[in-house]
XYZ file of C-alpha atoms in Angstrom:
670
model
C 25.491 -26.668 -25.845
C 27.815 -24.990 -23.349
C 26.170 -21.648 -24.057
C 22.709 -23.052 -23.291
C 23.989 -24.653 -20.083
C 25.581 -21.386 -19.002
C 22.396 -19.459 -19.739
C 20.291 -21.988 -17.864
C 22.548 -21.981 -14.802
C 22.621 -18.179 -14.762
C 18.837 -17.997 -14.802
C 18.597 -20.680 -12.135
C 21.011 -18.861 -9.838
C 19.148 -15.610 -10.437
C 15.930 -17.192 -9.190
C 17.300 -18.722 -6.020
C 19.602 -15.854 -5.069
C 16.706 -13.424 -4.812
C 15.719 -13.090 -1.163
C 12.301 -13.968 0.189
C 10.135 -11.350 1.845
C 11.273 -10.509 5.373
C 9.126 -10.514 8.475
C 9.695 -6.802 9.060
C 7.230 -4.733 7.063
C 7.693 -1.096 6.044
C 4.712 -0.349 3.782
C 4.194 3.332 4.701
C 6.847 6.012 4.220
C 6.137 9.347 5.930
C 7.915 12.666 5.483
C 7.291 15.633 7.814
C 7.679 19.317 6.936
C 6.627 22.628 8.419
C 5.024 25.240 6.197
C 4.608 28.895 7.208
C 1.228 29.985 5.868
C 1.225 33.430 7.580
C 3.597 35.470 9.757
C 1.858 34.067 12.826
C 0.800 30.604 11.585
C 2.506 27.369 10.575
C 1.326 23.994 9.339
C 3.004 20.708 10.212
C 2.423 18.535 7.138
C 2.728 14.714 7.209
C 2.914 13.184 3.722
C 2.842 9.404 3.214
C 3.630 7.139 0.293
C 1.752 3.868 0.775
C 2.801 0.578 -0.824
C 0.311 -1.153 -3.103
C -2.207 -3.288 -1.243
C -1.876 -1.304 2.003
C -4.031 1.486 3.388
C -3.690 4.070 6.173
C -6.753 4.881 8.287
C -8.013 8.448 8.473
C -8.835 10.486 11.578
C -11.791 9.955 13.903
C -12.334 6.205 13.555
C -15.305 4.947 15.655
C -14.713 3.270 19.000
C -13.829 -0.374 18.566
C -12.397 0.278 15.113
C -8.821 0.401 13.817
C -6.187 2.910 14.878
C -7.087 6.470 13.891
C -4.527 8.990 12.700
C -3.965 11.249 15.710
C -1.430 13.891 16.660
C 0.217 14.095 20.071
C 2.118 17.159 21.298
C 4.888 16.513 23.806
C 5.892 20.149 24.295
C 5.043 23.546 22.826
C 6.782 26.872 23.282
C 5.396 29.985 21.642
C 2.642 28.202 19.685
C -0.897 26.922 20.206
C -2.676 24.272 18.105
C -5.496 25.524 15.866
C -8.247 22.972 15.355
C -7.552 19.269 15.035
C -5.518 17.084 12.700
C -6.967 17.403 9.180
C -6.734 14.680 6.498
C -6.269 15.742 2.880
C -6.489 13.722 -0.308
C -8.739 11.010 -1.685
C -10.481 9.326 1.238
C -12.049 5.914 0.580
C -15.133 5.120 2.661
C -16.050 1.429 2.850
C -18.119 -0.806 5.116
C -16.055 -3.423 6.930
C -17.872 -6.623 7.886
C -15.371 -7.642 10.553
C -15.663 -4.346 12.455
C -19.324 -3.900 11.539
C -18.792 -0.238 10.686
C -17.868 2.099 7.857
C -14.139 2.881 7.788
C -12.282 5.701 6.035
C -8.768 5.211 4.751
C -6.176 6.270 2.166
C -4.408 4.248 -0.512
C -1.196 5.100 -2.422
C -0.802 8.536 -0.777
C -2.040 10.294 2.346
C -1.599 13.768 3.835
C -2.366 14.992 7.355
C -2.036 18.639 8.448
C -1.980 20.239 11.881
C -2.084 24.044 12.167
C -0.388 26.028 14.957
C -0.786 29.707 15.930
C 2.528 31.453 16.705
C 2.242 33.458 19.916
C 5.866 34.526 20.557
C 8.991 35.811 18.816
C 10.412 32.285 18.777
C 8.597 29.022 18.865
C 9.268 25.314 19.416
C 6.824 22.464 18.858
C 7.594 18.785 19.416
C 5.386 15.702 19.172
C 4.425 12.782 16.994
C 1.751 11.519 14.591
C 0.329 8.081 15.344
C -1.355 6.083 12.588
C -2.561 2.592 11.744
C -2.003 0.690 8.492
C -3.357 -2.645 7.246
C -3.615 -4.778 4.158
C -5.945 -7.748 3.689
C -3.577 -10.149 5.463
C -1.956 -8.225 8.299
C -1.906 -4.969 10.238
C 0.936 -2.816 11.432
C 1.065 -1.815 15.087
C 0.235 1.838 15.783
C 3.260 3.614 14.327
C 4.677 6.983 15.342
C 6.147 9.718 13.135
C 8.009 12.188 15.339
C 8.566 15.895 14.581
C 10.529 18.692 16.247
C 10.399 22.206 14.732
C 11.721 25.602 15.808
C 11.431 29.020 14.160
C 10.905 32.772 14.356
C 7.544 34.414 14.951
C 6.366 38.021 14.386
C 8.838 40.667 15.570
C 6.213 42.399 17.705
C 5.191 39.208 19.498
C 6.030 38.739 23.190
C 8.896 36.608 24.432
C 8.394 32.877 24.277
C 7.189 30.982 27.307
C 6.591 27.337 27.904
C 2.838 26.978 27.495
C 2.529 23.195 27.501
C 4.913 20.411 28.322
C 4.459 16.761 29.026
C 6.574 14.973 31.571
C 9.899 14.086 30.101
C 10.401 10.391 29.540
C 12.407 8.664 32.200
C 15.183 6.463 30.942
C 14.188 3.000 32.071
C 15.841 -0.219 30.944
C 13.331 -2.313 29.057
C 14.409 -5.440 30.879
C 13.312 -3.852 34.149
C 10.152 -2.270 32.802
C 7.797 -4.900 34.220
C 7.565 -2.919 37.422
C 6.677 0.278 35.555
C 3.940 -1.260 33.410
C 0.486 -0.437 34.733
C -0.596 -3.956 33.749
C 2.389 -5.794 35.174
C 2.112 -8.306 37.967
C 4.821 -9.074 40.478
C 7.602 -11.094 38.878
C 9.311 -13.713 41.058
C 12.913 -12.955 41.865
C 14.113 -16.223 40.301
C 12.806 -15.260 36.825
C 15.504 -13.804 34.592
C 13.638 -10.833 33.129
C 16.750 -9.614 31.311
C 16.867 -12.786 29.248
C 13.196 -12.465 28.402
C 13.916 -9.409 26.259
C 17.100 -10.732 24.623
C 16.722 -10.733 20.793
C 16.274 -14.172 19.209
C 15.876 -12.987 15.624
C 18.642 -15.186 14.179
C 17.382 -18.326 15.941
C 13.823 -17.635 14.805
C 14.865 -17.053 11.192
C 16.878 -20.287 11.227
C 13.822 -22.190 12.453
C 11.625 -20.509 9.849
C 14.079 -21.563 7.176
C 14.214 -25.133 8.494
C 10.447 -25.623 8.560
C 9.587 -23.526 5.508
C 7.714 -20.272 5.629
C 4.091 -19.643 4.891
C 1.737 -21.529 2.668
C 3.554 -20.580 -0.513
C 7.201 -21.415 0.231
C 9.502 -21.757 -2.766
C 9.487 -25.553 -2.374
C 5.669 -25.574 -2.426
C 5.625 -23.327 -5.492
C 8.204 -25.496 -7.282
C 6.222 -28.667 -6.535
C 3.001 -26.969 -7.665
C 4.685 -26.141 -10.970
C 6.061 -29.676 -11.226
C 2.592 -31.195 -10.789
C 1.162 -28.748 -13.346
C 3.823 -29.745 -15.857
C 3.208 -33.462 -15.345
C -0.529 -32.951 -15.857
C 0.171 -30.952 -19.035
C 2.246 -33.844 -20.417
C -0.847 -36.075 -20.525
C -3.059 -33.614 -22.408
C -4.023 -34.128 -26.082
C -1.781 -31.238 -27.168
C 1.467 -32.640 -25.731
C 1.365 -36.426 -25.354
C 0.942 -37.279 -29.081
C 3.865 -34.968 -29.959
C 6.396 -36.782 -27.742
C 7.014 -39.912 -29.913
C 7.168 -37.850 -33.112
C 9.668 -35.413 -31.631
C 11.908 -38.106 -30.123
C 11.887 -40.130 -33.354
C 12.794 -37.002 -35.323
C 15.889 -36.328 -33.214
C 17.033 -39.952 -33.243
C 16.620 -40.256 -37.035
C 17.945 -36.824 -37.952
C 21.518 -37.909 -37.138
C 23.309 -41.152 -37.869
C 25.171 -40.621 -34.637
C 22.863 -41.870 -31.864
C 24.769 -39.871 -29.249
C 24.204 -36.668 -31.215
C 20.509 -37.458 -31.517
C 20.249 -37.942 -27.761
C 22.226 -34.739 -27.222
C 19.820 -32.839 -29.475
C 16.822 -34.226 -27.598
C 18.345 -33.159 -24.270
C 19.041 -29.709 -25.734
C 15.386 -29.619 -26.809
C 14.317 -30.331 -23.236
C 16.680 -27.679 -21.842
C 15.258 -25.184 -24.360
C 11.736 -25.849 -23.042
C 12.957 -25.159 -19.507
C 14.660 -21.915 -20.591
C 11.534 -20.668 -22.432
C 9.181 -21.170 -19.498
C 11.733 -19.923 -16.949
C 12.154 -16.716 -18.937
C 8.351 -16.382 -18.920
C 8.314 -16.644 -15.120
C 11.158 -14.127 -14.747
C 9.380 -11.758 -17.134
C 6.243 -11.842 -14.947
C 8.357 -10.846 -11.941
C 10.228 -8.088 -13.788
C 7.108 -6.632 -15.414
C 4.988 -6.497 -12.284
C 7.679 -5.985 -9.659
C 7.672 -7.075 -6.031
C 5.118 -4.579 -4.765
C 2.641 -5.323 -7.537
C 2.864 -9.077 -6.977
C 2.195 -8.557 -3.292
C -0.740 -6.301 -4.181
C -2.324 -9.046 -6.303
C -3.000 -11.121 -3.211
C -5.114 -8.379 -1.633
C -6.545 -6.418 -4.553
C -10.236 -7.128 -5.122
C -10.207 -6.120 -8.810
C -7.363 -8.514 -9.611
C -9.032 -11.323 -7.684
C -12.288 -10.847 -9.628
C -10.275 -10.875 -12.865
C -8.506 -14.093 -11.808
C -11.862 -15.647 -10.941
C -13.260 -14.871 -14.393
C -10.019 -16.054 -16.018
C -10.217 -19.435 -14.317
C -13.894 -19.761 -15.276
C -12.919 -19.164 -18.919
C -10.160 -21.787 -18.637
C -12.630 -24.254 -17.115
C -15.179 -23.740 -19.904
C -12.382 -24.273 -22.430
C -11.480 -27.605 -20.847
C -15.167 -28.587 -20.797
C -15.093 -28.267 -24.591
C -17.250 -25.149 -25.050
C -14.478 -23.504 -27.077
C -10.733 -23.878 -27.596
C -8.088 -21.371 -26.607
C -5.482 -21.075 -29.367
C -2.805 -18.612 -30.325
C -2.863 -17.080 -33.833
C -1.781 -19.700 -36.383
C 0.517 -17.156 -38.030
C 2.709 -17.180 -34.909
C 3.151 -20.944 -35.090
C 3.796 -20.928 -38.846
C 6.447 -18.214 -38.630
C 8.356 -19.941 -35.846
C 8.036 -23.345 -37.573
C 9.333 -21.964 -40.873
C 12.212 -20.271 -39.079
C 13.119 -23.539 -37.383
C 13.105 -25.342 -40.754
C 15.378 -22.785 -42.387
C 18.015 -22.793 -39.643
C 20.302 -25.419 -38.219
C 22.200 -26.187 -35.060
C 21.164 -25.086 -31.598
C 18.972 -22.249 -32.894
C 16.770 -24.648 -34.859
C 16.342 -26.877 -31.795
C 15.408 -23.871 -29.654
C 12.864 -22.709 -32.251
C 11.370 -26.206 -32.378
C 10.892 -26.043 -28.613
C 9.270 -22.646 -29.023
C 6.963 -24.137 -31.659
C 5.881 -26.796 -29.158
C 5.102 -24.021 -26.662
C 2.816 -22.283 -29.163
C 1.143 -25.417 -30.566
C 0.329 -26.839 -27.124
C -1.059 -23.564 -25.760
C -4.709 -24.677 -25.931
C -3.906 -27.324 -23.290
C -0.989 -25.806 -21.386
C -2.339 -22.232 -21.393
C -5.096 -22.813 -18.797
C -2.685 -24.813 -16.608
C 0.003 -22.106 -16.824
C -2.627 -19.424 -16.246
C -3.902 -21.192 -13.129
C -0.328 -21.686 -11.896
C 0.645 -18.044 -12.407
C -2.575 -16.811 -10.787
C -2.083 -19.019 -7.731
C 1.651 -18.253 -7.423
C 1.400 -14.509 -8.115
C -1.174 -14.040 -5.378
C 1.112 -15.790 -2.911
C 3.046 -12.554 -2.561
C 6.372 -14.360 -3.127
C 8.551 -12.191 -5.345
C 10.292 -15.028 -7.203
C 7.240 -17.316 -7.152
C 6.382 -17.080 -10.879
C 9.944 -17.939 -11.905
C 10.181 -20.898 -9.518
C 6.727 -22.131 -10.545
C 7.592 -21.971 -14.241
C 10.879 -23.773 -13.547
C 9.003 -26.689 -12.002
C 6.437 -26.692 -14.822
C 9.110 -26.672 -17.531
C 11.198 -29.439 -15.962
C 8.150 -31.720 -15.779
C 7.137 -30.872 -19.360
C 10.650 -31.419 -20.754
C 11.367 -34.597 -18.796
C 9.502 -37.114 -21.015
C 11.172 -35.785 -24.191
C 14.582 -36.318 -22.618
C 13.840 -39.681 -20.990
C 12.289 -41.203 -24.119
C 15.295 -40.025 -26.123
C 17.642 -41.739 -23.654
C 15.502 -44.899 -23.513
C 13.623 -45.219 -26.872
C 12.248 -48.669 -25.979
C 10.065 -47.056 -23.327
C 7.959 -45.546 -26.121
C 6.577 -48.969 -26.975
C 5.297 -49.382 -23.425
C 3.825 -45.870 -23.149
C 0.004 -45.606 -23.334
C -1.413 -44.651 -26.709
C -3.349 -41.447 -27.289
C -7.078 -41.744 -26.675
C -10.164 -40.553 -24.855
C -8.398 -40.707 -21.472
C -6.631 -37.431 -22.349
C -9.967 -35.644 -22.742
C -10.989 -37.002 -19.337
C -7.925 -35.301 -17.838
C -8.942 -31.993 -19.458
C -12.488 -32.172 -18.063
C -11.229 -33.016 -14.567
C -8.903 -30.002 -14.733
C -11.900 -27.895 -15.754
C -13.772 -28.858 -12.579
C -10.708 -28.085 -10.434
C -10.190 -24.665 -12.026
C -13.894 -23.871 -11.550
C -13.585 -24.720 -7.848
C -10.500 -22.545 -7.401
C -12.175 -19.633 -9.195
C -14.494 -19.361 -6.175
C -11.487 -18.878 -3.901
C -10.482 -15.700 -5.715
C -14.028 -14.360 -5.809
C -14.155 -14.975 -2.056
C -11.187 -12.613 -1.536
C -12.989 -9.829 -3.408
C -16.237 -10.555 -1.580
C -14.532 -10.247 1.812
C -12.642 -7.097 0.790
C -15.798 -5.229 -0.272
C -18.129 -6.766 2.303
C -20.700 -7.827 -0.283
C -21.669 -10.947 1.671
C -22.370 -12.827 -1.580
C -20.081 -15.755 -0.879
C -20.416 -16.568 2.803
C -18.860 -19.765 4.038
C -21.985 -21.899 3.641
C -22.572 -20.603 0.070
C -18.953 -21.380 -0.823
C -19.234 -24.886 0.618
C -22.566 -25.477 -1.140
C -20.969 -24.614 -4.501
C -17.961 -26.831 -3.804
C -20.284 -29.681 -2.814
C -22.046 -29.360 -6.179
C -18.804 -29.017 -8.190
C -17.064 -32.030 -6.650
C -20.310 -33.982 -6.705
C -20.605 -33.428 -10.468
C -16.916 -34.305 -10.857
C -17.583 -37.595 -9.064
C -20.558 -38.343 -11.329
C -18.408 -37.600 -14.393
C -15.615 -39.912 -13.260
C -17.998 -42.831 -12.642
C -19.591 -42.295 -16.065
C -22.944 -40.782 -15.062
C -22.213 -37.379 -16.634
C -20.988 -36.774 -20.176
C -19.659 -33.779 -22.124
C -19.832 -33.167 -25.857
C -16.059 -33.548 -26.115
C -16.377 -37.127 -24.806
C -18.079 -38.211 -28.024
C -20.674 -40.974 -28.244
C -18.629 -43.612 -26.461
C -20.706 -45.950 -24.272
C -17.728 -47.776 -22.795
C -17.558 -48.079 -19.014
C -15.125 -45.802 -17.224
C -11.840 -47.429 -16.213
C -11.441 -48.581 -12.620
C -8.988 -45.777 -11.644
C -11.528 -43.170 -12.801
C -14.322 -44.843 -10.821
C -12.146 -44.909 -7.683
C -11.298 -41.208 -8.088
C -14.976 -40.509 -8.681
C -15.903 -42.194 -5.417
C -13.272 -40.109 -3.618
C -14.720 -36.927 -5.135
C -18.254 -37.909 -4.076
C -17.011 -38.727 -0.570
C -15.314 -35.318 -0.426
C -18.650 -33.691 -1.260
C -20.346 -35.597 1.545
C -17.510 -34.610 3.920
C -18.230 -30.903 3.313
C -21.983 -31.138 3.997
C -21.692 -30.735 7.835
C -19.788 -27.515 7.148
C -23.100 -25.945 6.117
C -24.010 -25.998 9.826
C -20.627 -24.839 11.100
C -18.410 -27.951 11.204
C -14.733 -26.902 10.788
C -14.079 -29.003 7.624
C -10.320 -28.677 8.159
C -9.483 -30.053 4.705
C -10.949 -26.942 3.051
C -10.226 -24.347 5.742
C -7.417 -22.812 3.671
C -9.819 -22.113 0.773
C -13.215 -21.425 2.311
C -14.191 -18.016 3.737
C -13.605 -17.620 7.500
C -16.013 -19.098 10.020
C -17.302 -15.672 11.053
C -19.052 -15.312 7.659
C -21.240 -18.330 8.455
C -24.837 -17.149 8.974
C -26.008 -20.363 10.623
C -23.399 -21.849 12.948
C -24.148 -24.527 15.527
C -20.468 -24.904 16.438
C -18.860 -22.773 19.164
C -15.513 -23.283 20.835
C -13.845 -20.040 21.834
C -10.318 -19.619 23.161
C -9.393 -16.734 25.449
C -5.833 -15.867 26.487
C -4.884 -16.309 30.118
C -2.721 -13.190 30.138
C -2.259 -9.878 28.367
C 1.105 -9.199 30.008
C 4.366 -10.744 28.857
C 6.270 -10.926 32.157
C 3.269 -12.308 34.022
C 2.815 -15.071 31.426
C 6.516 -15.947 31.560
C 6.447 -16.199 35.354
C 3.439 -18.523 35.180
C 5.111 -20.662 32.490
C 8.163 -21.088 34.701
C 5.984 -22.121 37.635
C 3.794 -24.550 35.649
C 6.506 -25.973 33.399
C 4.740 -25.104 30.124
C 5.810 -23.347 26.924
C 4.426 -19.893 26.135
C 2.432 -19.125 22.990
C 2.662 -15.383 22.313
C -0.087 -13.857 20.213
C 0.964 -10.419 18.969
C -2.374 -8.900 18.082
C -4.324 -5.655 18.042
C -7.797 -4.426 18.841
C -7.996 -3.101 15.274
C -6.469 -6.171 13.573
C -9.039 -7.716 11.215
C -7.031 -10.822 10.406
C -6.360 -11.461 14.087
C -10.113 -11.827 14.541
C -10.285 -14.098 11.493
C -7.635 -16.409 12.956
C -9.424 -16.505 16.304
C -12.768 -17.268 14.618
C -11.588 -19.742 12.004
C -8.558 -21.456 13.592
C -8.754 -21.122 17.365
C -12.306 -22.520 17.340
C -11.079 -25.846 15.977
C -11.385 -28.449 18.801
C -7.811 -29.701 18.454
C -6.342 -26.196 18.334
C -8.503 -25.054 21.261
C -7.452 -28.059 23.351
C -3.761 -27.377 22.691
C -3.957 -23.663 23.462
C -6.023 -24.127 26.619
C -4.158 -27.062 28.146
C -0.627 -27.345 26.737
C 0.449 -23.691 26.522
C 0.411 -20.507 28.552
C -1.382 -18.280 26.031
C -0.666 -14.559 26.205
C -2.144 -11.967 23.842
C -0.114 -8.762 23.565
C -2.101 -5.902 22.038
C 0.247 -3.567 20.181
C -2.434 -0.854 19.991
C -3.233 -0.835 23.726
C -3.420 2.863 24.658
C -3.040 2.324 28.421
C -0.261 4.757 29.469
C 2.839 3.311 31.083
C 3.428 4.539 34.636
C 6.816 5.719 33.413
C 7.717 6.280 29.796
C 10.600 4.196 28.479
C 13.407 5.442 26.252
C 15.031 2.885 23.976
C 17.561 3.098 21.163
C 16.338 1.497 17.952
C 18.195 1.609 14.644
C 20.540 4.212 16.101
C 17.700 6.548 17.114
C 16.137 7.246 20.472
C 12.521 6.220 20.722
C 10.029 6.808 23.517
C 7.616 4.067 24.557
C 4.578 5.824 26.023
C 1.872 3.160 26.163
C 1.513 -0.539 26.912
C 0.976 -1.118 23.190
C 4.249 0.684 22.401
C 6.020 -1.678 24.778
C 4.610 -4.852 23.208
C 5.265 -3.532 19.697
C 8.891 -2.851 20.645
C 9.148 -6.354 22.128
C 7.960 -7.852 18.837
C 10.399 -5.802 16.756
C 13.417 -6.000 19.017
C 13.189 -9.615 20.176
C 11.567 -11.347 17.210
C 12.337 -9.062 14.240
C 8.720 -8.638 13.120
C 6.197 -5.824 13.205
C 2.990 -7.103 11.571
C -0.007 -8.770 13.176
C -1.166 -11.416 13.655
C 2.190 -12.905 14.647
C 2.524 -16.073 16.716
C 5.669 -17.426 18.332
C 6.295 -20.230 20.837
C 9.033 -19.779 23.450
C 10.196 -21.456 26.644
C 10.217 -19.859 30.091
C 13.645 -18.343 29.366
C 12.486 -16.568 26.215
C 14.075 -18.954 23.680
C 12.077 -19.854 20.553
C 10.880 -23.442 20.210
C 9.617 -23.284 16.625
C 9.452 -20.906 13.707
C 6.970 -18.058 13.756
C 3.462 -18.199 12.251
C 1.507 -15.407 10.591
C -1.938 -15.097 9.000
C -2.905 -18.433 7.471
C -6.265 -20.061 8.196
C -4.997 -23.549 7.349
C -5.791 -25.438 10.569
C -3.510 -28.385 9.771
C -0.525 -26.059 9.396
C -1.373 -24.267 12.626
C -1.543 -27.626 14.411
C 1.829 -28.541 12.928
C 3.205 -25.250 14.262
C 1.859 -25.951 17.775
C 3.021 -29.581 17.787
C 6.512 -28.572 16.675
C 6.794 -26.155 19.607
C 5.575 -28.785 22.084
C 7.905 -31.416 20.653
C 10.965 -29.177 21.013
C 9.897 -28.092 24.496
C 9.561 -31.705 25.668
C 13.029 -32.468 24.362
């Protein structure tokens, strides 16, 4: 018993000691080398390793598109560039619906080469590569890869001379850079600009931890698993086994305490089995692969088909079962052993026998959790599932008289299976929607998605009120129980609620699942929000004068998901009213190429870095002050630059965005 407890606690600590994903992203890893291809020619080679799910855009993107890979030369001595920056490797060309153009990009690896002609005995070339990277949920700001190479040219070449040189960057304190920014407005003398740039990373992380992060926090995942386990308890494969199992443990020993102890050990064994399954998913796939699942179209199509298969199984078309030989072998092994091992094997037998009912639920749980991008999500989800599944075995062993009051097995368990089938069918469309958006097929626009959900939940309502029957329900003509009829009416009402969405109504209850508003072909609803400022210091000065909090929108001209948030979330009437009236809204474009009047030198991670453009400045502000570098990124601060709520990233759930805004206002008013 002590050994099982120790194992369980070790696994539990392993799950919760693993850190969650940080705000700072580093999905692209560049190395720079120079290669001498001839006595008078060199190549500067940029080689990138790209994390799964991310892509780096190629050169020559059309105007209005994402950031192109471009090379900038700060100074040359004894060399001249030959041609332009050349991409090498497997280029993927794909039409993007958001940009309305065909984009070219690299996945996994990318190589860019710039040739230079040596014109002197010695040479020196210095500059940087600028590139853009995105996945299906966020974009990186334009990122720079600096290089500085020197070498020897042909012996008969002339002496080196400075042929090209850009103005050297002036060292300007970032806190005073408002005056140097070509976009900056005059800042009142009573505004503390130094404090506006002071890092607040620790405060922001504390607030993020207090309010939970993202739509798939560990608590959410645990509760999702807990609900899945409770539902599994009431299926025909689990519920009838509970009284038999509890009676077996209580009768197997004359000592009642030992029988209860064995039943508790049985429950702990169930938890250990499913927790190990969740940990195995994490270890097999790894962090990067789990993150890739949320954005990979092929995986999302596979998950869609998987959930459809699970739904058809619950509808009674066929039954998913594991090979009977597996169950027999484990059962025989349990019978031939004794002690803790036999109890553990009995729990494993339950896992195999109940697979036809628990398998689709576990599959749905793992699909939903894995695509959340949370590294430890599968383990936490399985922990919640296992605790809920093991709980009735333990409770009925502690209180055997409760068994007499428990509902008997019957047709109500099949009703639960069919209802789960409808729910899994509805969620299958969510995963197909991800693939549809990624490839730009346009097969599942918002109104098509809503139409299918209206039909699915309408049929579910008809089933629950007894107007629709499945073969697995048998020939029973009995009226549906009152709870089923009430749930059926709710399902029918939900279908009616979604109907206005076919003409563009926000339908906030389904905004987290439906495709974004911009995919709607016929939309009668328009409510746009435009930022008042695109300059940080100017917005802060106005906030101080008007006595309002500031909502900073770190965005980019080439950020697809920024446009999705603006189209799907900012158009909501409540959100639009808040942003327009209660906040000073400022959008800071991290890919703004407007040159600064004076370049700014900063020290970041122990290295000197030059800020050349307005976008560089806002990107540095996001990294240095808030500890993040992906867009979209929203943060609410007061006029002194202090955060009022945790940060918010890409999530089209309108209710959560409203909660984020209300939290900032509430803390500001305090």
